[in-house]
Tab-separated table of C-alpha atoms in Angstrom:
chain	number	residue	atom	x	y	z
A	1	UNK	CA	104.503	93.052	130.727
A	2	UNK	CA	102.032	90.951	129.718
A	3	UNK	CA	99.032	93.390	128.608
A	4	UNK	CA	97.998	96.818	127.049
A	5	UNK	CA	98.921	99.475	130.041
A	6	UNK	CA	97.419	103.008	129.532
A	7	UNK	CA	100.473	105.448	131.608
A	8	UNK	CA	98.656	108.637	132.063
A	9	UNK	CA	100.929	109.848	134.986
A	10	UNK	CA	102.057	112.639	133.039
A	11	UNK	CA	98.660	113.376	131.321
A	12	UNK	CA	98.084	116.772	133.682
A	13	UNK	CA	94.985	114.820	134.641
A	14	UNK	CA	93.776	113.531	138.025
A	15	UNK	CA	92.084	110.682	139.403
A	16	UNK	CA	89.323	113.207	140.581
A	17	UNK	CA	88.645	114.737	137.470
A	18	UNK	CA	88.427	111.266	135.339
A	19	UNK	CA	86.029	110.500	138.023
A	20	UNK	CA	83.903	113.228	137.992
A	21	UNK	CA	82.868	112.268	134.398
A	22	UNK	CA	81.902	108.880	135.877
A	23	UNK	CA	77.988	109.342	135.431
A	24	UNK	CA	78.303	110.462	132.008
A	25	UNK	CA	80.815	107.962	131.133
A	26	UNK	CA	77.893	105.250	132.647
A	27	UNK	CA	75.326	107.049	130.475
A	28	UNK	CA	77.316	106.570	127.550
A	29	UNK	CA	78.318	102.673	128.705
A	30	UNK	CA	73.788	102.443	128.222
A	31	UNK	CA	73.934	104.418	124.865
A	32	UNK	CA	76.528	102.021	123.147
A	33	UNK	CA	75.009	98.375	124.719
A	34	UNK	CA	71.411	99.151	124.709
A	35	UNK	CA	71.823	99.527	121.076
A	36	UNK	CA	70.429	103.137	120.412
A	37	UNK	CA	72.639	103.976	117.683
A	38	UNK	CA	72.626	101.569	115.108
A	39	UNK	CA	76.230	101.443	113.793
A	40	UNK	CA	77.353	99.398	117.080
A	41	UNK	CA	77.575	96.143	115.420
A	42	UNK	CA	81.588	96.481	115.869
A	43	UNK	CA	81.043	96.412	119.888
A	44	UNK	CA	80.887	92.207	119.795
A	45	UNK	CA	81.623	91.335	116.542
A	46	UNK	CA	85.100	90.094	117.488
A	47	UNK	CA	82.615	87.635	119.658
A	48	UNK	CA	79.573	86.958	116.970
A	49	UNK	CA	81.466	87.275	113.582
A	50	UNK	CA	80.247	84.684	110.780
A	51	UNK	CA	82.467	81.368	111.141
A	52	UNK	CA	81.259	79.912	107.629
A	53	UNK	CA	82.411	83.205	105.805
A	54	UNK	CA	85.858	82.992	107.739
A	55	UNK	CA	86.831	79.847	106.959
A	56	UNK	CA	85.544	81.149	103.058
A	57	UNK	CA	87.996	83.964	103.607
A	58	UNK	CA	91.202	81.855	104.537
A	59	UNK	CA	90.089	79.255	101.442
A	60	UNK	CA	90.228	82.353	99.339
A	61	UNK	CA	93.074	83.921	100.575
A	62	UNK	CA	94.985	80.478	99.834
A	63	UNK	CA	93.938	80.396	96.388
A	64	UNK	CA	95.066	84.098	95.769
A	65	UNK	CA	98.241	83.234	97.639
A	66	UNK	CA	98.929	80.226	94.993
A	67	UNK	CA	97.792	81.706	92.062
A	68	UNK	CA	98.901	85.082	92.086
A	69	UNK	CA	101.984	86.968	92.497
A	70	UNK	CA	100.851	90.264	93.176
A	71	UNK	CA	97.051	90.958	95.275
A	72	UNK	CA	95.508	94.593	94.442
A	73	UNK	CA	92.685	95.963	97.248
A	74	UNK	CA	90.807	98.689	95.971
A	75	UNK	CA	89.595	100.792	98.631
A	76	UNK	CA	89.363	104.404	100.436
A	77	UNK	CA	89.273	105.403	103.909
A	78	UNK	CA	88.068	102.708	106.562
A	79	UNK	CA	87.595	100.395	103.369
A	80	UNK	CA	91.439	100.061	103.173
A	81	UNK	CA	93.861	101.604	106.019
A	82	UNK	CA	93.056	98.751	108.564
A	83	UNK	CA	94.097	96.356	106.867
A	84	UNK	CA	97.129	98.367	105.645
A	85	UNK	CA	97.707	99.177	109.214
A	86	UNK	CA	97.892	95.625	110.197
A	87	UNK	CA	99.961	94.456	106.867
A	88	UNK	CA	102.275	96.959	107.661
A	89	UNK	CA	102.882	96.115	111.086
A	90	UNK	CA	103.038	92.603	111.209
A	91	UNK	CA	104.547	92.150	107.948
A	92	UNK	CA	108.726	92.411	107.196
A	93	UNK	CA	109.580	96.247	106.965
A	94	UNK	CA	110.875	95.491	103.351
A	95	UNK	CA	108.113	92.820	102.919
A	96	UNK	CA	107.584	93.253	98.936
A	97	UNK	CA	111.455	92.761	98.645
A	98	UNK	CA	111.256	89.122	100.365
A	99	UNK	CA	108.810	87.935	98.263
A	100	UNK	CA	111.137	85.283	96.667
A	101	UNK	CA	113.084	84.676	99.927
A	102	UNK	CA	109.920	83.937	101.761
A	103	UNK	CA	107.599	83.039	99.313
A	104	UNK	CA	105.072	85.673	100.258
A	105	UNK	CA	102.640	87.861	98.027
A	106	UNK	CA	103.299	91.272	97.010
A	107	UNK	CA	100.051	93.752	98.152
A	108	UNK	CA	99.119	97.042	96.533
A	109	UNK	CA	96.639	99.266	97.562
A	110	UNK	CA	94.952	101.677	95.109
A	111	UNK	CA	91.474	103.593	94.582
A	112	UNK	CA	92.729	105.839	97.681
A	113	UNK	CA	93.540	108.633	95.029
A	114	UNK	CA	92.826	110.106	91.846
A	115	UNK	CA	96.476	109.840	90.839
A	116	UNK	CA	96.582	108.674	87.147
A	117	UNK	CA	100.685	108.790	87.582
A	118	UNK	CA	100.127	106.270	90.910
A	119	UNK	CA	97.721	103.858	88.959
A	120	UNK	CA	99.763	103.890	85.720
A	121	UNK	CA	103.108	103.575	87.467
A	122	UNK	CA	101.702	100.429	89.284
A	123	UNK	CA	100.741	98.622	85.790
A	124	UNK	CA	104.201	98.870	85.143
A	125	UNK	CA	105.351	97.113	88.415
A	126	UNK	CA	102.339	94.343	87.565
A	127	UNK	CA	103.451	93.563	83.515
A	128	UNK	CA	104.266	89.870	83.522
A	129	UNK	CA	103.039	89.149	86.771
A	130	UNK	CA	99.536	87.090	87.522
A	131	UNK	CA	97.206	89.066	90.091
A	132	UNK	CA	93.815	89.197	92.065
A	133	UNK	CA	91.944	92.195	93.299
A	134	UNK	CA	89.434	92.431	95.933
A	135	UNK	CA	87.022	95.588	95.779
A	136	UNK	CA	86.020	97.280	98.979
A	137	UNK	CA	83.248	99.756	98.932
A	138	UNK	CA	79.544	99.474	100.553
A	139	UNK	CA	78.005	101.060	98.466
A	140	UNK	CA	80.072	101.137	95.302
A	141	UNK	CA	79.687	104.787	93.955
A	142	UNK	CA	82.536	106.571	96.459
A	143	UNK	CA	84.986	107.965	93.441
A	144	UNK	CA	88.259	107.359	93.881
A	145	UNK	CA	87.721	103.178	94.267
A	146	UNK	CA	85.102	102.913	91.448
A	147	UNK	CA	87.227	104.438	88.859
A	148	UNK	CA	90.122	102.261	89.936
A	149	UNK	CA	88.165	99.226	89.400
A	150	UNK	CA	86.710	100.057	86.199
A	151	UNK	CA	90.544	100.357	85.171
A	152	UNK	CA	91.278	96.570	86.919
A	153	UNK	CA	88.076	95.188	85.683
A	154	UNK	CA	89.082	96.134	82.282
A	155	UNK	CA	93.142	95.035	83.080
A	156	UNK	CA	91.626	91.616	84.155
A	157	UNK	CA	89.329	90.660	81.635
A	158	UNK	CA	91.920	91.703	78.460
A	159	UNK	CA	94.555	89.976	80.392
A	160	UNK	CA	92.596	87.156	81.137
A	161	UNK	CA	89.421	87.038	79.164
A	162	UNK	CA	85.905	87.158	80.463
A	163	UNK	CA	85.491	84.217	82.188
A	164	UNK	CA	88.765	83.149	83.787
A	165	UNK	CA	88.665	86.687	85.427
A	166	UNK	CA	85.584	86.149	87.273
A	167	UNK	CA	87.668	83.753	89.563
A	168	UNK	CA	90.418	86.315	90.448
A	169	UNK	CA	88.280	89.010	91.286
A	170	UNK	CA	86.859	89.401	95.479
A	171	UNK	CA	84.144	91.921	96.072
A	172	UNK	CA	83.633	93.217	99.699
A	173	UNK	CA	80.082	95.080	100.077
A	174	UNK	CA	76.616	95.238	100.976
A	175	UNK	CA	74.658	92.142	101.035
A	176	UNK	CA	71.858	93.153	99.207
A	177	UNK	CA	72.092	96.937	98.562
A	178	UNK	CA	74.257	99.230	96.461
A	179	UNK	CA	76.136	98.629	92.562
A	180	UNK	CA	79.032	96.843	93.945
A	181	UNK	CA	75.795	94.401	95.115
A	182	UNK	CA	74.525	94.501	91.769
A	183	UNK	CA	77.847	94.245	89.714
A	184	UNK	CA	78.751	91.068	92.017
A	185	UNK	CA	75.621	89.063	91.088
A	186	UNK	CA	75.404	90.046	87.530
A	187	UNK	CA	79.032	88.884	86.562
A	188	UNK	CA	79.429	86.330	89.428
A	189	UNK	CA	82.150	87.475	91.246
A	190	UNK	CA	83.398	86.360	94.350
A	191	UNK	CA	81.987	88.245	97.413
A	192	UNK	CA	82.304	88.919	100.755
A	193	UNK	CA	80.007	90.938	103.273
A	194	UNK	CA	79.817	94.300	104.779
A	195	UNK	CA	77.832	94.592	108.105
A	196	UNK	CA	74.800	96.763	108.116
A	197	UNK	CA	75.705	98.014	111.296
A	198	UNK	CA	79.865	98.695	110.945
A	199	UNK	CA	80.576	101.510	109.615
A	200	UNK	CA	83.987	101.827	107.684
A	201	UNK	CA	86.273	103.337	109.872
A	202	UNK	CA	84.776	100.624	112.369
A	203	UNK	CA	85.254	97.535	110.334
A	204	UNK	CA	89.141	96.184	110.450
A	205	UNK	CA	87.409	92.804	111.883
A	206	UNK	CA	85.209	91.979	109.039
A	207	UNK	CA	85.819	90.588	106.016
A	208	UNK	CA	86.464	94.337	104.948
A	209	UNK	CA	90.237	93.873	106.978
A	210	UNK	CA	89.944	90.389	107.350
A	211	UNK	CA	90.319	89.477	103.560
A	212	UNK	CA	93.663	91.425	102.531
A	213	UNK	CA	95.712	90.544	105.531
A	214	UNK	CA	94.822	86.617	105.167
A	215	UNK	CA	96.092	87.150	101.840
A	216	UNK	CA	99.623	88.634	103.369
A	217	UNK	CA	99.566	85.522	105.251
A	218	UNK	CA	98.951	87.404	108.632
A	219	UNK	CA	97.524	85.282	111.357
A	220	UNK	CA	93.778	86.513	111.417
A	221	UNK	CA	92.862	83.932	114.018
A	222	UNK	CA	95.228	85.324	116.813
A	223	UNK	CA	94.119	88.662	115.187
A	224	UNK	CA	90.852	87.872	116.532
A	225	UNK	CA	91.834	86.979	119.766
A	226	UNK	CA	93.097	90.195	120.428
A	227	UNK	CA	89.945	91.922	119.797
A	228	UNK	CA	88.283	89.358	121.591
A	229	UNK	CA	90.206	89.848	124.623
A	230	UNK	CA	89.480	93.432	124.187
A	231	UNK	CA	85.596	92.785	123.961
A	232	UNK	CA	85.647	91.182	127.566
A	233	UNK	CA	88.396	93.990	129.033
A	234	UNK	CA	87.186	97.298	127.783
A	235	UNK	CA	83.201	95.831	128.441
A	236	UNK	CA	83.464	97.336	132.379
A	237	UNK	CA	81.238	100.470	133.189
A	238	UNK	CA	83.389	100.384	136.530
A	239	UNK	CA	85.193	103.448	134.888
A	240	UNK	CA	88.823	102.548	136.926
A	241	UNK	CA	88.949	99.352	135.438
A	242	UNK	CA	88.255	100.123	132.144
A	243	UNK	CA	91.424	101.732	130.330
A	244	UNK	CA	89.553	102.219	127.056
A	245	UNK	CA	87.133	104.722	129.207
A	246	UNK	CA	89.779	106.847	130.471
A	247	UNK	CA	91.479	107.372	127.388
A	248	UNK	CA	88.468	108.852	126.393
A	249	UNK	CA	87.591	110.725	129.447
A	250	UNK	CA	91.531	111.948	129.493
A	251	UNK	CA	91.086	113.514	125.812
A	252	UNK	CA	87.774	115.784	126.752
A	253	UNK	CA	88.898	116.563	130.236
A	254	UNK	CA	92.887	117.891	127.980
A	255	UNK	CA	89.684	119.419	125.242
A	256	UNK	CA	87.822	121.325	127.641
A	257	UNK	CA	91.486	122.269	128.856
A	258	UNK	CA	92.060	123.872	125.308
A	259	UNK	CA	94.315	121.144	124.443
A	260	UNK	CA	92.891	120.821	120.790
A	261	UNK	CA	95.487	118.565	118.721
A	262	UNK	CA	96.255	115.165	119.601
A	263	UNK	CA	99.478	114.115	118.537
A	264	UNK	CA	99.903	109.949	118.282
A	265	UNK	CA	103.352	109.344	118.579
A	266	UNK	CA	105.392	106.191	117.573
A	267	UNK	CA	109.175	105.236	118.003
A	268	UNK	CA	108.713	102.351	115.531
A	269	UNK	CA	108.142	102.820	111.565
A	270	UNK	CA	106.136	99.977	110.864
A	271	UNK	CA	103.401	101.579	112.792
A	272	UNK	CA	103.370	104.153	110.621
A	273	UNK	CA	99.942	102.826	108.660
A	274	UNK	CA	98.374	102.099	112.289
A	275	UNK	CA	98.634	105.912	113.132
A	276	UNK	CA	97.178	106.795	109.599
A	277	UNK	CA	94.138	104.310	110.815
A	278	UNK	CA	93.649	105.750	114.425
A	279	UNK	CA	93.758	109.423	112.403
A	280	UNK	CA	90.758	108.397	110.023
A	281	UNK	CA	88.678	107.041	112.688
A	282	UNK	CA	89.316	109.953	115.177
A	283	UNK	CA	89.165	112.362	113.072
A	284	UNK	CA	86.113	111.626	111.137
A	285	UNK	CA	84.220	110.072	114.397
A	286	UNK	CA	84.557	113.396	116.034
A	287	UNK	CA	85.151	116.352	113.691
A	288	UNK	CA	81.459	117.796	113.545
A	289	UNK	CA	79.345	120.790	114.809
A	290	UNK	CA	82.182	122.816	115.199
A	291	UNK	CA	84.455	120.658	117.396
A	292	UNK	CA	86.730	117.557	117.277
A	293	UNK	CA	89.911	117.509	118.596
A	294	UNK	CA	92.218	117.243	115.823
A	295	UNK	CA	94.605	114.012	115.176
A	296	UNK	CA	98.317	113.837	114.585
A	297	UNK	CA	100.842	111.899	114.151
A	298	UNK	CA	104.690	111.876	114.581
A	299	UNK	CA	107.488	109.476	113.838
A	300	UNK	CA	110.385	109.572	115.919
A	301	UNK	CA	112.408	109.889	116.665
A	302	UNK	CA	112.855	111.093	112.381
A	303	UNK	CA	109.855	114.224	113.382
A	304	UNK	CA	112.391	115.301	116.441
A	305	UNK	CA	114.418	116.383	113.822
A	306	UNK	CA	111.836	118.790	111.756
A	307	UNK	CA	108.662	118.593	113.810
A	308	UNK	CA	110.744	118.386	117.457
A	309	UNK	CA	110.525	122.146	117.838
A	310	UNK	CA	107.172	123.053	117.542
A	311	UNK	CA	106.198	120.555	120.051
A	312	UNK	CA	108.617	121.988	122.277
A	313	UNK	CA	108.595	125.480	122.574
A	314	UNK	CA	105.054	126.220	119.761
A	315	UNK	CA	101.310	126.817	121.368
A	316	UNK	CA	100.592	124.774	124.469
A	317	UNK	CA	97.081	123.506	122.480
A	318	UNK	CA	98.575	120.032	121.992
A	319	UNK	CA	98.916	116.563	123.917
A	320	UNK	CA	100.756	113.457	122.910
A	321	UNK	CA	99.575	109.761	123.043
A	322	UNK	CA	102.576	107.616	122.551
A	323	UNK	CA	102.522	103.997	121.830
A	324	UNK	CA	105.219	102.394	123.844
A	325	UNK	CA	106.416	98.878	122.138
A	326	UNK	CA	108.214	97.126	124.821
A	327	UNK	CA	109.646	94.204	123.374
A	328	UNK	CA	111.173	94.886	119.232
A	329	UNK	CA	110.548	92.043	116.837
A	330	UNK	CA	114.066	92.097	115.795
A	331	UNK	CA	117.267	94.264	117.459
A	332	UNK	CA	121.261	95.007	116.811
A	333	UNK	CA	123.628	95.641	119.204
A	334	UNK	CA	126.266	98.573	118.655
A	335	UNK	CA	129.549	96.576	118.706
A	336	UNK	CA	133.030	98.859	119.816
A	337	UNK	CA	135.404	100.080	117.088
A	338	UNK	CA	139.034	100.438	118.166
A	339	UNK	CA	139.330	103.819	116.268
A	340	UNK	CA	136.232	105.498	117.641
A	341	UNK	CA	136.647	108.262	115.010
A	342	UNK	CA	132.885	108.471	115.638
A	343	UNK	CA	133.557	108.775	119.007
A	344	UNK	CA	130.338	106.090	120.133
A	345	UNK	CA	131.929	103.916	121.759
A	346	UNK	CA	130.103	104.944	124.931
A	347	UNK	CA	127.203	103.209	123.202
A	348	UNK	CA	129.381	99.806	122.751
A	349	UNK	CA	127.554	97.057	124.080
A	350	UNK	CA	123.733	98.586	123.583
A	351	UNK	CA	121.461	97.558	121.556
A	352	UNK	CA	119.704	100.279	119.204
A	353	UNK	CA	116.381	99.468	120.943
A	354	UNK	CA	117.800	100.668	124.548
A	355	UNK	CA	119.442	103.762	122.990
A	356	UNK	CA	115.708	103.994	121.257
A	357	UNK	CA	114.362	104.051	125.025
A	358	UNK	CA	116.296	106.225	126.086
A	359	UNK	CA	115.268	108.722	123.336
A	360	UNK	CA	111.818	108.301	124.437
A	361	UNK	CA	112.391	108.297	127.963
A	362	UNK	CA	114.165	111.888	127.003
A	363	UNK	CA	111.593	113.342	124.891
A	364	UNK	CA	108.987	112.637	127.287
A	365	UNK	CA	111.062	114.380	130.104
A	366	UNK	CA	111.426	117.752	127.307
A	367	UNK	CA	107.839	117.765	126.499
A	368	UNK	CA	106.409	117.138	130.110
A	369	UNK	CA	108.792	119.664	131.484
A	370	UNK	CA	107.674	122.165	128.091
A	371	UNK	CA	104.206	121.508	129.017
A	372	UNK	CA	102.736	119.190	127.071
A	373	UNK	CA	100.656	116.586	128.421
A	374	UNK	CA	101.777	112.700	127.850
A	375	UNK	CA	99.711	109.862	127.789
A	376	UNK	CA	101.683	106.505	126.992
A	377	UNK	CA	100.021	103.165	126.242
A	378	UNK	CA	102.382	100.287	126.915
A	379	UNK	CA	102.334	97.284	124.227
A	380	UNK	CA	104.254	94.561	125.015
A	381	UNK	CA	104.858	93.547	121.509
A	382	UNK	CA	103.646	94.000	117.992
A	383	UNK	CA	102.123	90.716	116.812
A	384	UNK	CA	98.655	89.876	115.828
A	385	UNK	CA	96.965	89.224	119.148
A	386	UNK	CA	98.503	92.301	120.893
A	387	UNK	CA	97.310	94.735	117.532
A	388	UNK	CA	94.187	93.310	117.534
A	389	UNK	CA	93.316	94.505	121.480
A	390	UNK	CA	95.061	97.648	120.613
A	391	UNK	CA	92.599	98.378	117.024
A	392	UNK	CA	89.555	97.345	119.424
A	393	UNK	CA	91.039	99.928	122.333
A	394	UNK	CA	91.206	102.620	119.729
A	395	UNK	CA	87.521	101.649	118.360
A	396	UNK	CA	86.278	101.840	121.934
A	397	UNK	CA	88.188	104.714	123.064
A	398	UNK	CA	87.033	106.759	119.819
A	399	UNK	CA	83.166	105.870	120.684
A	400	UNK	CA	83.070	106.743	124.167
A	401	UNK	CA	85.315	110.504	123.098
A	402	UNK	CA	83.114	110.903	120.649
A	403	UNK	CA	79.849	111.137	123.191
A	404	UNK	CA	81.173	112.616	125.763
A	405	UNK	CA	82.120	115.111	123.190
A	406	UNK	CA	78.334	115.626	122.639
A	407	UNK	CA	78.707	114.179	118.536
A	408	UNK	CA	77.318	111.045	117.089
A	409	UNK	CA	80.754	109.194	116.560
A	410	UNK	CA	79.507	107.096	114.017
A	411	UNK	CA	78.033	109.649	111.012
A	412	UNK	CA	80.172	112.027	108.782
A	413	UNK	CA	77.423	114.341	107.059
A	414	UNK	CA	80.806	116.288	106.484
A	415	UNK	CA	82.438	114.185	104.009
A	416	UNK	CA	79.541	114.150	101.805
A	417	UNK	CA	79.652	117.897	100.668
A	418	UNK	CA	82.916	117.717	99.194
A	419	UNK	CA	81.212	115.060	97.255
A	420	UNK	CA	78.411	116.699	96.107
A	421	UNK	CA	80.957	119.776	94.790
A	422	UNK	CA	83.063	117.384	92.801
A	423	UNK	CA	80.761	115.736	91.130
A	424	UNK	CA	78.587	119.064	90.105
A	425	UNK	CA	82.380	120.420	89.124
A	426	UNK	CA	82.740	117.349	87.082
A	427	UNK	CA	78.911	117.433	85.211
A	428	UNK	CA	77.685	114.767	86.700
């Protein structure tokens, strides 16, 4: 396999029904290219992204790589869990205990909480060591990142005055507008820019992703060339060539079917950050005026054993999405033992990734049979170029749901009350 397959044979779906939504999915093909909406800068940024500021990003992510030991990114919501997701996938499972075996650079993420326990705990982990932080936020006033880097800004400049901070401190915001703006040009700092137009849940390709996983010494260039590819793929308003489009038209058509959770589904841990990433921009893209199908996640085949059930046998209001790697990074084979007091020696031979298959190949059979629609979306492999088509399928996928779900995918007047509560709660 050679490309991103979308299997939606056991999606309880037809052909006939995708294609009934063809004029709407056309009209929404217009909305997103004619440039109504003006948060669609992600659409061909993969294509028109600033070169000068790229090359800036790798110089800087060099410099943090050889003068620090440890790199802290401040950040909530779209403003931190791509890049996680793509750290975490790409990266060793047990990357921050290689660090002296291969030389890499250990990455934190904070300001995604209010913990004081979580931000204390990881001072302790930092004493001795020499560190940069880079400081996502558009606007600078969301909460939980601003108080963080108050606490860093003040960590920094007693641990290494004033002035020789300046240079280990990255901000990632407006270009003109906003604090963060403001803070940045007053004390000098190091910046890198927010689109006008990408929104955070939206921005994975900018310098808002782009930054922290050059740092983890991630390939951003092949990264790139993913979403690239994915530009010129999912770009079709011929609806059957264009995967990204039925995804989208499968999830309303399974809606409007009173299938109201959307469960993404993974057999490998190290996506684990990925399907926190696809639940933010879902979610938040489509949870308004009283609808929104609501997104999941499992782990398995670890959920089988605690979650396993309810998909099963619970409410038929769910369908499953699960991302199908078909080639593992690494893989051990289960070797016979002449005492089989375990009694697998059936399994002698087999490598943990077919035995992994076949788990898959199992549940899918339970759940299909139990009545739960499957759609499955073949990756060949988890690198960089194949993640970044994927993000860009998801980001596609999500816009063209979110319309034919009759929502603006690219607001959240929600999140903002919760906001305005706190901070009367807390006397602002």
């Amino acid at each position: 396999m050679k490309d991103i397959i979308l299997d939606y044979a056991n999606g309880f779906v037809s052909d006939e029904e995708i294609l009934r939504l063809e004029p709407q999915l056309k009209t929404v093909h217009r909305i997103l290219y004619e440039g109504k909406d003006q948060n669609v800068g992600w659409l061909n940024y993969p294509n028109e992204y600033d070169r000068k500021e790229f090359e800036m990003i790798k110089e800087s992510a060099e410099k943090v790589r050889s003068n620090s030991e440890a790199f802290i990114v401040i950040g909530i919501g779209g403003s931190y869990l791509g890049s996680r997701a793509v750290v975490e996938s790409i990266s060793h499972s047990f990357y921050d205990n290689m660090v002296v075996k291969k030389n890499n650079i250990e990455i934190y993420f904070v300001g995604n909480n209010i913990s004081g326990t979580y931000l204390k705990e990881l001072m302790d982990v930092l004493e001795g060591k020499d560190i940069s932080i880079n400081v996502i936020s558009k606007s600078g006033t969301t909460l939980e990142p601003a108080i963080a880097f108050r606490i860093f800004k003040e960590y920094m400049e007693r641990k290494y005055g004033r002035k020789n901070s300046k240079e280990r401190i990255y901000i990632t915001t407006d270009k003109e507008k906003g604090v963060l703006s403001q803070i940045a040009e007053e004390e000098g700092y190091n910046r890198f820019t927010i689109p006008n137009d990408i929104g955070g849940r939206y921005s994975v390709f900018t310098p808002v992703g782009i930054f922290p996983i050059a740092v983890a010494g991630i390939d951003i260039d092949k990264l790139m060339e993913g979403a690239q590819s994915g530009v010129m793929e999912y770009s079709s308003d011929i609806i059957k060539e264009n995967i990204s489009y039925i995804y989208g038209a499968i999830r309303n058509i399974l809606y409007r079917k009173g299938k109201e959770i959307e469960i993404l589904v993974s057999y490998e841990p190290r996506l684990f950050y990925l399907q926190e990433w696809w639940k933010q921009l879902f979610g938040e893209s489509e949870g308004k005026d009283g609808r929104g199908i609501y997104p999941s996640s499992l782990s398995l085949t670890t959920d089988l054993h605690s979650m396993g059930q309810l998909v099963q046998d619970g409410r038929r209001n769910m369908f499953e999405t699960v991302l199908n790697v078909i080639s593992p990074r690494e893989d051990i084979v289960i070797r016979k033992d002449e005492k089989d007091l375990d009694n697998l020696n059936f399994l002698a031979g087999k490598s943990m990734d077919f035995v992994n298959k076949k788990a898959f190949e199992g549940t899918l059979k339970a759940h299909v049979d139990g009545g739960v629609p499957n759609l499955i979306i073949n990756m060949p492999k988890i690198d960089e170029y194949f993640l970044g088509k994927l993000m860009y399928f998801f980001q596609k996928s999500c816009a063209v749901s979110g319309y034919l779900l009759g929502v603006n995918p690219f607001d959240q007047p929600g999140v903002e009350k919760y906001k305005k509560n706190m901070f009367e709660l807390l006397r602002k």
